[in-house]
Every structure is written in C-alpha cells, then in structure tokens.
Amino acid sequence: MKRLLLLNGPNINMLGKRENDIYGEFTLQDVEENLTNLLNEHGYELDSQQSNHEGSLVDFLQQANGKYEGIIFNPAAYTHTSIALRDCIKAMETPVIEVHISNVHNREAFRHQSMLAPVCYGQIVGFGLLSYRLAAHAFLEKNGEE
Ligand code: DQA
C-alpha cells in the first residue's frame, strides 16, 4: 500500500492546549485520525511521528527518504531557524510539503521567514487542520489519484 508520512515538530503535541484563537481547538490525535481516514479512502496509509528535537526530525526525514510517496511536515518553530532541516530536505528524493496551521505570513515578523520553503515541494499555511488535508490532496493529485 502507498504511504504518506505525517511529521510534526516542537509543541505540535500540545495542540488543543495552545492558543485556540491561533491554533484551533483540535488535537494532534484529531489531525492523525482525520488524515488517516482521508488517505484510507484513497487506498493510502498514514504513518505519524512527532518530536520536539531538531536532530530527531532530521533522523525521521532521513529514515523516511525513499519509503514514502510524500511527507507532510509541520516543522513548527524550526521552520524559522533550521539550516539542518533545510540541508536534509534539499538532499532528499521524497517530496516534502511544509504545513502550518496558523497564517505565519500575518504574524510576528520572524515567522514570515521560512528556511524550508525553498527546498520543499510546496508550502501551505493558515487553514488550521485543513492545511494538513490540503497537503494530502496535493500528494494524491501529484500521483494522479484524484
Ligand atoms: C506553526 C507556526 C510556527 O510559527 C509556530 O512556532 C508553531 C506552529 C503553525 O503550524 O502554525 O509552533 O508551525
């Protein structure tokens, strides 16, 4: 079966307990269940990983390379800082879509900055839980599944 990886960075495990006006009331488990259902309908499986550590995220990406149709990645705060994640994604063959729940372009100035967007297959921001679903649809479309 074809597979996508959902990868989430620091504090995304705290969804539901973070600022609801910015991040919504849904939890990471809600995201995982929602995406799993969507992908199963299209004959895909979802694996899911979350880490608060930059190096662990690099490890997950390296281990996932070549094993997935695509990676839906919310790097959270590391998007604004991480050269290590950028170098990793740049060297990968598996496409990565950068996802953010909030509209990072309308927030504090430093959040406008994405280290990762230039090396990602795409970037989706500002649609809450729907941001993740849009990324899944982009991979399904890329593979001619819809
Ligand atoms: C976030 C945006 C980041 O700026 C922030 O540090 C996060 C969440 C988002 O999904 O909106 O933790 O990645």
PDB file of C-alpha atoms and ligand atoms in Angstrom:
ATOM      1  CA  MET A   1       0.000   0.000   0.000  1.00  0.00           C
ATOM      2  CA  LYS A   2       1.170   3.526  -0.741  1.00  0.00           C
ATOM      3  CA  ARG A   3       2.067   5.592   2.295  1.00  0.00           C
ATOM      4  CA  LEU A   4       2.452   9.190   3.396  1.00  0.00           C
ATOM      5  CA  LEU A   5       4.315  10.323   6.495  1.00  0.00           C
ATOM      6  CA  LEU A   6       2.910  12.989   8.787  1.00  0.00           C
ATOM      7  CA  LEU A   7       5.768  14.651  10.660  1.00  0.00           C
ATOM      8  CA  ASN A   8       5.252  17.311  13.319  1.00  0.00           C
ATOM      9  CA  GLY A   9       7.792  19.431  15.149  1.00  0.00           C
ATOM     10  CA  PRO A  10       8.025  21.054  18.574  1.00  0.00           C
ATOM     11  CA  ASN A  11       4.862  21.713  20.591  1.00  0.00           C
ATOM     12  CA  ILE A  12       2.516  20.283  17.992  1.00  0.00           C
ATOM     13  CA  ASN A  13       1.842  17.506  20.530  1.00  0.00           C
ATOM     14  CA  MET A  14       0.355  20.340  22.644  1.00  0.00           C
ATOM     15  CA  LEU A  15      -2.370  21.194  20.126  1.00  0.00           C
ATOM     16  CA  GLY A  16      -5.676  21.664  21.931  1.00  0.00           C
ATOM     17  CA  LYS A  17      -3.789  23.232  24.843  1.00  0.00           C
ATOM     18  CA  ARG A  18      -2.144  26.049  22.860  1.00  0.00           C
ATOM     19  CA  GLU A  19      -3.720  29.407  21.944  1.00  0.00           C
ATOM     20  CA  ASN A  20      -7.053  28.332  20.494  1.00  0.00           C
ATOM     21  CA  ASP A  21      -7.521  31.583  18.577  1.00  0.00           C
ATOM     22  CA  ILE A  22      -4.270  30.892  16.691  1.00  0.00           C
ATOM     23  CA  TYR A  23      -4.130  27.097  16.504  1.00  0.00           C
ATOM     24  CA  GLY A  24      -7.749  25.977  16.903  1.00  0.00           C
ATOM     25  CA  GLU A  25      -9.161  23.504  19.406  1.00  0.00           C
ATOM     26  CA  PHE A  26      -8.234  20.271  17.655  1.00  0.00           C
ATOM     27  CA  THR A  27      -5.545  17.955  18.971  1.00  0.00           C
ATOM     28  CA  LEU A  28      -2.703  16.157  17.196  1.00  0.00           C
ATOM     29  CA  GLN A  29      -4.729  12.956  17.527  1.00  0.00           C
ATOM     30  CA  ASP A  30      -7.604  14.665  15.696  1.00  0.00           C
ATOM     31  CA  VAL A  31      -5.185  15.568  12.876  1.00  0.00           C
ATOM     32  CA  GLU A  32      -3.878  11.987  12.682  1.00  0.00           C
ATOM     33  CA  GLU A  33      -7.373  10.457  12.640  1.00  0.00           C
ATOM     34  CA  ASN A  34      -8.653  12.949  10.089  1.00  0.00           C
ATOM     35  CA  LEU A  35      -5.749  12.363   7.700  1.00  0.00           C
ATOM     36  CA  THR A  36      -5.815   8.593   8.185  1.00  0.00           C
ATOM     37  CA  ASN A  37      -9.499   8.499   7.190  1.00  0.00           C
ATOM     38  CA  LEU A  38      -8.924  10.725   4.175  1.00  0.00           C
ATOM     39  CA  LEU A  39      -5.982   8.653   2.935  1.00  0.00           C
ATOM     40  CA  ASN A  40      -7.587   5.280   3.604  1.00  0.00           C
ATOM     41  CA  GLU A  41     -10.458   6.340   1.328  1.00  0.00           C
ATOM     42  CA  HIS A  42      -7.852   6.668  -1.425  1.00  0.00           C
ATOM     43  CA  GLY A  43      -6.051   3.421  -0.644  1.00  0.00           C
ATOM     44  CA  TYR A  44      -3.169   5.081   1.188  1.00  0.00           C
ATOM     45  CA  GLU A  45      -1.800   4.560   4.697  1.00  0.00           C
ATOM     46  CA  LEU A  46      -0.507   7.228   7.061  1.00  0.00           C
ATOM     47  CA  ASP A  47       2.410   6.946   9.435  1.00  0.00           C
ATOM     48  CA  SER A  48       2.843   9.672  12.020  1.00  0.00           C
ATOM     49  CA  GLN A  49       5.798  10.981  14.025  1.00  0.00           C
ATOM     50  CA  GLN A  50       6.266  13.985  16.280  1.00  0.00           C
ATOM     51  CA  SER A  51       9.350  15.296  18.012  1.00  0.00           C
ATOM     52  CA  ASN A  52      10.388  18.376  19.944  1.00  0.00           C
ATOM     53  CA  HIS A  53      14.030  17.853  18.877  1.00  0.00           C
ATOM     54  CA  GLU A  54      15.627  19.168  15.713  1.00  0.00           C
ATOM     55  CA  GLY A  55      18.039  16.230  15.320  1.00  0.00           C
ATOM     56  CA  SER A  56      15.250  13.685  15.750  1.00  0.00           C
ATOM     57  CA  LEU A  57      13.288  15.408  12.991  1.00  0.00           C
ATOM     58  CA  VAL A  58      16.376  15.170  10.745  1.00  0.00           C
ATOM     59  CA  ASP A  59      16.601  11.453  11.627  1.00  0.00           C
ATOM     60  CA  PHE A  60      12.916  10.849  10.819  1.00  0.00           C
ATOM     61  CA  LEU A  61      13.309  12.601   7.454  1.00  0.00           C
ATOM     62  CA  GLN A  62      16.460  10.669   6.546  1.00  0.00           C
ATOM     63  CA  GLN A  63      14.851   7.344   7.519  1.00  0.00           C
ATOM     64  CA  ALA A  64      11.682   8.193   5.562  1.00  0.00           C
ATOM     65  CA  ASN A  65      13.515   9.141   2.384  1.00  0.00           C
ATOM     66  CA  GLY A  66      12.554   6.822  -0.475  1.00  0.00           C
ATOM     67  CA  LYS A  67       9.988   4.953   1.628  1.00  0.00           C
ATOM     68  CA  TYR A  68       7.001   7.299   1.217  1.00  0.00           C
ATOM     69  CA  GLU A  69       5.086   8.942  -1.605  1.00  0.00           C
ATOM     70  CA  GLY A  70       5.438  12.192   0.291  1.00  0.00           C
ATOM     71  CA  ILE A  71       5.910  13.809   3.682  1.00  0.00           C
ATOM     72  CA  ILE A  72       3.509  16.304   5.255  1.00  0.00           C
ATOM     73  CA  PHE A  73       5.716  18.271   7.618  1.00  0.00           C
ATOM     74  CA  ASN A  74       4.815  20.920  10.170  1.00  0.00           C
ATOM     75  CA  PRO A  75       8.290  21.915  11.398  1.00  0.00           C
ATOM     76  CA  ALA A  76       6.706  24.419  13.824  1.00  0.00           C
ATOM     77  CA  ALA A  77       9.256  26.921  15.174  1.00  0.00           C
ATOM     78  CA  TYR A  78      12.164  25.143  13.449  1.00  0.00           C
ATOM     79  CA  THR A  79      10.922  26.420  10.115  1.00  0.00           C
ATOM     80  CA  HIS A  80      12.208  29.854  11.076  1.00  0.00           C
ATOM     81  CA  THR A  81      15.686  28.715  12.100  1.00  0.00           C
ATOM     82  CA  SER A  82      16.786  25.295  10.945  1.00  0.00           C
ATOM     83  CA  ILE A  83      19.568  25.078   8.391  1.00  0.00           C
ATOM     84  CA  ALA A  84      19.939  21.384   9.368  1.00  0.00           C
ATOM     85  CA  LEU A  85      16.377  20.622   8.277  1.00  0.00           C
ATOM     86  CA  ARG A  86      16.841  22.633   5.098  1.00  0.00           C
ATOM     87  CA  ASP A  87      20.038  20.756   4.165  1.00  0.00           C
ATOM     88  CA  CYS A  88      18.326  17.437   4.895  1.00  0.00           C
ATOM     89  CA  ILE A  89      15.220  18.146   2.786  1.00  0.00           C
ATOM     90  CA  LYS A  90      17.364  19.528  -0.040  1.00  0.00           C
ATOM     91  CA  ALA A  91      19.216  16.204  -0.302  1.00  0.00           C
ATOM     92  CA  MET A  92      16.049  14.070  -0.272  1.00  0.00           C
ATOM     93  CA  GLU A  93      14.300  12.432  -3.192  1.00  0.00           C
ATOM     94  CA  THR A  94      10.946  12.137  -1.395  1.00  0.00           C
ATOM     95  CA  PRO A  95       8.924  15.361  -1.713  1.00  0.00           C
ATOM     96  CA  VAL A  96       8.123  17.281   1.460  1.00  0.00           C
ATOM     97  CA  ILE A  97       5.249  19.754   1.831  1.00  0.00           C
ATOM     98  CA  GLU A  98       5.677  22.340   4.578  1.00  0.00           C
ATOM     99  CA  VAL A  99       2.458  22.910   6.510  1.00  0.00           C
ATOM    100  CA  HIS A 100       1.461  25.497   9.098  1.00  0.00           C
ATOM    101  CA  ILE A 101      -1.820  25.713  10.934  1.00  0.00           C
ATOM    102  CA  SER A 102      -1.671  29.470  11.511  1.00  0.00           C
ATOM    103  CA  ASN A 103      -1.098  32.152   8.927  1.00  0.00           C
ATOM    104  CA  VAL A 104       2.605  32.676   9.573  1.00  0.00           C
ATOM    105  CA  HIS A 105       2.697  35.468   6.981  1.00  0.00           C
ATOM    106  CA  ASN A 106       0.308  37.574   9.090  1.00  0.00           C
ATOM    107  CA  ARG A 107       2.054  37.081  12.434  1.00  0.00           C
ATOM    108  CA  GLU A 108       5.246  38.315  14.119  1.00  0.00           C
ATOM    109  CA  ALA A 109       7.874  39.400  11.598  1.00  0.00           C
ATOM    110  CA  PHE A 110      10.218  36.490  12.338  1.00  0.00           C
ATOM    111  CA  ARG A 111       7.509  33.977  11.441  1.00  0.00           C
ATOM    112  CA  HIS A 112       7.404  35.271   7.872  1.00  0.00           C
ATOM    113  CA  GLN A 113      10.790  33.621   7.472  1.00  0.00           C
ATOM    114  CA  SER A 114      10.829  30.025   6.280  1.00  0.00           C
ATOM    115  CA  MET A 115      14.175  28.308   5.944  1.00  0.00           C
ATOM    116  CA  LEU A 116      12.407  25.325   4.418  1.00  0.00           C
ATOM    117  CA  ALA A 117      10.006  26.662   1.785  1.00  0.00           C
ATOM    118  CA  PRO A 118      12.734  26.999  -0.904  1.00  0.00           C
ATOM    119  CA  VAL A 119      13.574  23.276  -0.693  1.00  0.00           C
ATOM    120  CA  CYS A 120      10.033  21.949  -0.229  1.00  0.00           C
ATOM    121  CA  TYR A 121       7.615  20.711  -2.884  1.00  0.00           C
ATOM    122  CA  GLY A 122       5.124  23.264  -1.559  1.00  0.00           C
ATOM    123  CA  GLN A 123       4.050  25.319   1.440  1.00  0.00           C
ATOM    124  CA  ILE A 124       0.500  25.510   2.857  1.00  0.00           C
ATOM    125  CA  VAL A 125      -0.258  27.983   5.666  1.00  0.00           C
ATOM    126  CA  GLY A 126      -3.214  29.377   7.520  1.00  0.00           C
ATOM    127  CA  PHE A 127      -6.018  26.834   7.144  1.00  0.00           C
ATOM    128  CA  GLY A 128      -5.902  25.098  10.533  1.00  0.00           C
ATOM    129  CA  LEU A 129      -6.485  21.357  10.319  1.00  0.00           C
ATOM    130  CA  LEU A 130      -7.407  21.851   6.676  1.00  0.00           C
ATOM    131  CA  SER A 131      -3.771  22.818   5.943  1.00  0.00           C
ATOM    132  CA  TYR A 132      -2.816  19.170   6.549  1.00  0.00           C
ATOM    133  CA  ARG A 133      -5.675  17.883   4.398  1.00  0.00           C
ATOM    134  CA  LEU A 134      -4.716  20.206   1.551  1.00  0.00           C
ATOM    135  CA  ALA A 135      -1.173  18.822   1.666  1.00  0.00           C
ATOM    136  CA  ALA A 136      -2.532  15.260   1.473  1.00  0.00           C
ATOM    137  CA  HIS A 137      -4.703  16.231  -1.506  1.00  0.00           C
ATOM    138  CA  ALA A 138      -1.660  17.791  -3.216  1.00  0.00           C
ATOM    139  CA  PHE A 139       0.207  14.462  -2.992  1.00  0.00           C
ATOM    140  CA  LEU A 140      -2.842  12.483  -4.155  1.00  0.00           C
ATOM    141  CA  GLU A 141      -3.223  14.838  -7.102  1.00  0.00           C
ATOM    142  CA  LYS A 142       0.501  14.637  -7.874  1.00  0.00           C
ATOM    143  CA  ASN A 143       0.159  10.856  -8.105  1.00  0.00           C
ATOM    144  CA  GLY A 144      -2.974  11.019 -10.250  1.00  0.00           C
ATOM    145  CA  GLU A 145      -5.200   9.589  -7.509  1.00  0.00           C
ATOM    146  CA  GLU A 146      -7.817  12.337  -7.861  1.00  0.00           C
TER     147      GLU A 146
HETATM  148  C1  DQA B   1       3.246  26.698  13.406  1.00  0.00           C
HETATM  149  C2  DQA B   1       3.741  28.136  13.243  1.00  0.00           C
HETATM  150  C3  DQA B   1       5.075  28.348  13.936  1.00  0.00           C
HETATM  151  O1  DQA B   1       5.493  29.692  13.810  1.00  0.00           O
HETATM  152  C4  DQA B   1       4.927  28.035  15.417  1.00  0.00           C
HETATM  153  O2  DQA B   1       6.193  28.124  16.055  1.00  0.00           O
HETATM  154  C5  DQA B   1       4.283  26.745  15.705  1.00  0.00           C
HETATM  155  C6  DQA B   1       3.169  26.301  14.869  1.00  0.00           C
HETATM  156  C7  DQA B   1       1.845  26.508  12.785  1.00  0.00           C
HETATM  157  O3  DQA B   1       1.521  25.378  12.482  1.00  0.00           O
HETATM  158  O4  DQA B   1       1.096  27.472  12.647  1.00  0.00           O
HETATM  159  O5  DQA B   1       4.569  26.087  16.690  1.00  0.00           O
HETATM  160  O6  DQA B   1       4.127  25.826  12.729  1.00  0.00           O
END
